[in-house]
């Protein structure tokens, strides 16, 4: 089932005098329960496509359809609400809130997503997700005391605790060693299946492609 | 979730330092404000204790009460027609006590009025500060412009003019000493300003400005006070600005995952409010203690309303400072933050 559809998306950046076409009419559909890997040379436009799909910047042309709604027509506040409640994000760095414990990071996300869960149910949900990512034993830890891999696990937990429909992961393993990278990718893969998320994964690491259901190559602003 | 409080708990030292600076600045402001007010009281309690009303002196006295002479006819006319009106005169001078020691005083004489103490001819009523200097009720004091002696009839609390204790004397004695029949000033309480030919009206504030030294004193002290208030506002702005610069990446990510900008503003406001409330409460408490412990001779006078007023100004300024520094949060693009390094 298609959750997010990218339709003829174009992006032009004006670098001073010259206008550069970075995306030149991209079509892509993300399906529930599927990891779609986006690969391609540096500068080919992967991150640009991901951020447009996630409503973090606007396309110059074309449409992004989420759950049947055209995001191109939405207000900034409507898009924020979708990002908060329907999307999850993982980046190269975990970007956790330094003054919140692992548990609080996740409660914050539930708060931002405006879940209707009771306080007690929220705490149970946090426990459940921490078991899934294997971080229950560090519930009260602050980010500064976590290793890179542990931080990324918490970031994954934060990205999925509110049960988003789409998960955007831009090079989530780039700052991890190969063993940790595999663990993190296995986790993203498992979560995608378990929660039936449509996952868009950008990666440079060919070893990680075994965790993808579909591999899309991007060359010079186009998907072939 | 209370992000503001969690942040403060985790970064105690940082917030403690800023809180201490705010506390010191506001404490200093309160003390100086107490001194300014105390000095003002010391300089002009005689005038400041009068009810709201207007002062009148000769239009050609060049705003100098000393040069003003209100002619008898005008004075009679005003006293008869205006309720509560009183004519009075003030002259700086000296009284010698029985040990022939000279004391500087402000001689005050007035027509019949509830606002000015009344004495009989040959008597004097003194500000209580002279009691501390060894003058007692019943003492006979002399003045070199007066043949008869003045007998101390009693003391009044806190009546000062131009930093000198007030000495209330009878109009006859005053006339003998200064060889003038006319009074210098007329005061009419509780009314709007009135027009009298040949007279110029002054509000209490305007009249205080005509006292030599009053203006200079208050101006410099008030300037210090407002500088301190502005400095504390800037402190807030700079502090939160630096905190925000450090957190640009974090704020960008939070915005990317859908946190509302207003939530981030609320966080800053709450922190500012917590910091300044604690700092202000401490300095209010300490300056009250200071006012109890300060020696009597030190002119220190800090009223609760004056302090609350300053505290509110501090809060408003802190709010403005924090908000200005918060404006950069509004500008943060989630996108830039994502591509940046470790947070
Ligand atoms: N805001 C911008 N303004 C101007 N040019 C931009 C902007 N964002 C991206 N670009 C340009 O668009 C091109 C594609 O950038 P993008 O980040 O999408 O590449 P990428 O495929 O993610 O590369 P990498 O694998 O290195 O992350 C680059 O040449 C980049 O310089
Ligand atoms: Mg990229």
CSV table of C-alpha atoms and ligand atoms in Angstrom, one decimal, chain A residues 11-16 20-23 38-51 57 92 170-171 202-204 218 221, chain B residues 335-336 339, ligand 1:
chain,number,residue,atom,x,y,z
A,11,UNK,CA,14.0,21.4,-7.3
A,12,UNK,CA,16.0,24.3,-8.5
A,13,UNK,CA,18.5,26.1,-6.3
A,14,UNK,CA,19.7,29.6,-7.2
A,15,UNK,CA,23.4,29.6,-6.5
A,16,UNK,CA,24.1,33.3,-7.1
A,20,UNK,CA,21.0,24.7,-10.7
A,21,UNK,CA,18.4,21.9,-11.3
A,22,UNK,CA,19.1,19.4,-8.5
A,23,UNK,CA,16.0,17.3,-8.9
A,38,UNK,CA,18.0,5.5,-2.0
A,39,UNK,CA,21.6,5.3,-3.2
A,40,UNK,CA,23.7,7.5,-5.5
A,41,UNK,CA,26.8,9.7,-5.8
A,42,UNK,CA,27.4,12.5,-3.4
A,43,UNK,CA,25.6,15.6,-4.6
A,44,UNK,CA,23.1,13.6,-6.7
A,45,UNK,CA,20.2,15.0,-4.7
A,46,UNK,CA,19.3,12.3,-2.2
A,47,UNK,CA,19.0,14.4,0.9
A,48,UNK,CA,17.2,17.1,-1.1
A,49,UNK,CA,14.6,14.5,-2.2
A,50,UNK,CA,14.2,13.1,1.4
A,51,UNK,CA,13.7,16.6,3.0
A,57,UNK,CA,11.5,22.1,2.3
A,92,UNK,CA,23.5,10.7,10.8
A,170,UNK,CA,19.3,10.0,6.1
A,171,UNK,CA,22.6,8.0,6.5
A,202,UNK,CA,19.4,7.1,2.3
A,203,UNK,CA,22.8,5.4,2.6
A,204,UNK,CA,26.3,5.3,1.1
A,218,UNK,CA,19.7,8.3,-8.0
A,221,UNK,CA,18.7,14.4,-10.0
B,335,UNK,CA,17.1,21.6,7.5
B,336,UNK,CA,20.4,23.3,8.3
B,339,UNK,CA,23.1,18.4,8.1
C,1,LIG,N1,20.0,25.0,0.1
C,1,LIG,C1,20.7,24.8,-1.0
C,1,LIG,N2,21.1,25.8,-1.8
C,1,LIG,C2,21.9,25.6,-2.8
C,1,LIG,N3,22.3,24.4,-3.2
C,1,LIG,C3,21.9,23.3,-2.5
C,1,LIG,C4,21.1,23.5,-1.3
C,1,LIG,N4,20.9,22.2,-0.8
C,1,LIG,C5,21.6,21.4,-1.6
C,1,LIG,N5,22.2,22.0,-2.6
C,1,LIG,C6,22.9,21.3,-3.7
C,1,LIG,O1,22.2,20.3,-4.2
C,1,LIG,C7,23.0,19.2,-4.5
C,1,LIG,C8,22.5,17.9,-3.9
C,1,LIG,O2,22.6,18.0,-2.5
C,1,LIG,P1,22.1,16.8,-1.6
C,1,LIG,O3,22.4,17.2,-0.2
C,1,LIG,O4,20.7,16.5,-1.9
C,1,LIG,O5,23.1,15.7,-2.1
C,1,LIG,P2,23.2,14.2,-1.5
C,1,LIG,O6,22.8,13.3,-2.6
C,1,LIG,O7,22.4,14.0,-0.3
C,1,LIG,O8,24.7,14.1,-1.2
C,1,LIG,P3,25.5,13.4,0.0
C,1,LIG,O9,25.5,11.9,-0.4
C,1,LIG,O10,26.8,14.0,0.0
C,1,LIG,O11,24.7,13.7,1.2
C,1,LIG,C9,24.4,19.5,-4.0
C,1,LIG,O12,25.2,19.9,-5.2
C,1,LIG,C10,24.2,20.7,-3.1
C,1,LIG,O13,25.3,21.6,-3.2
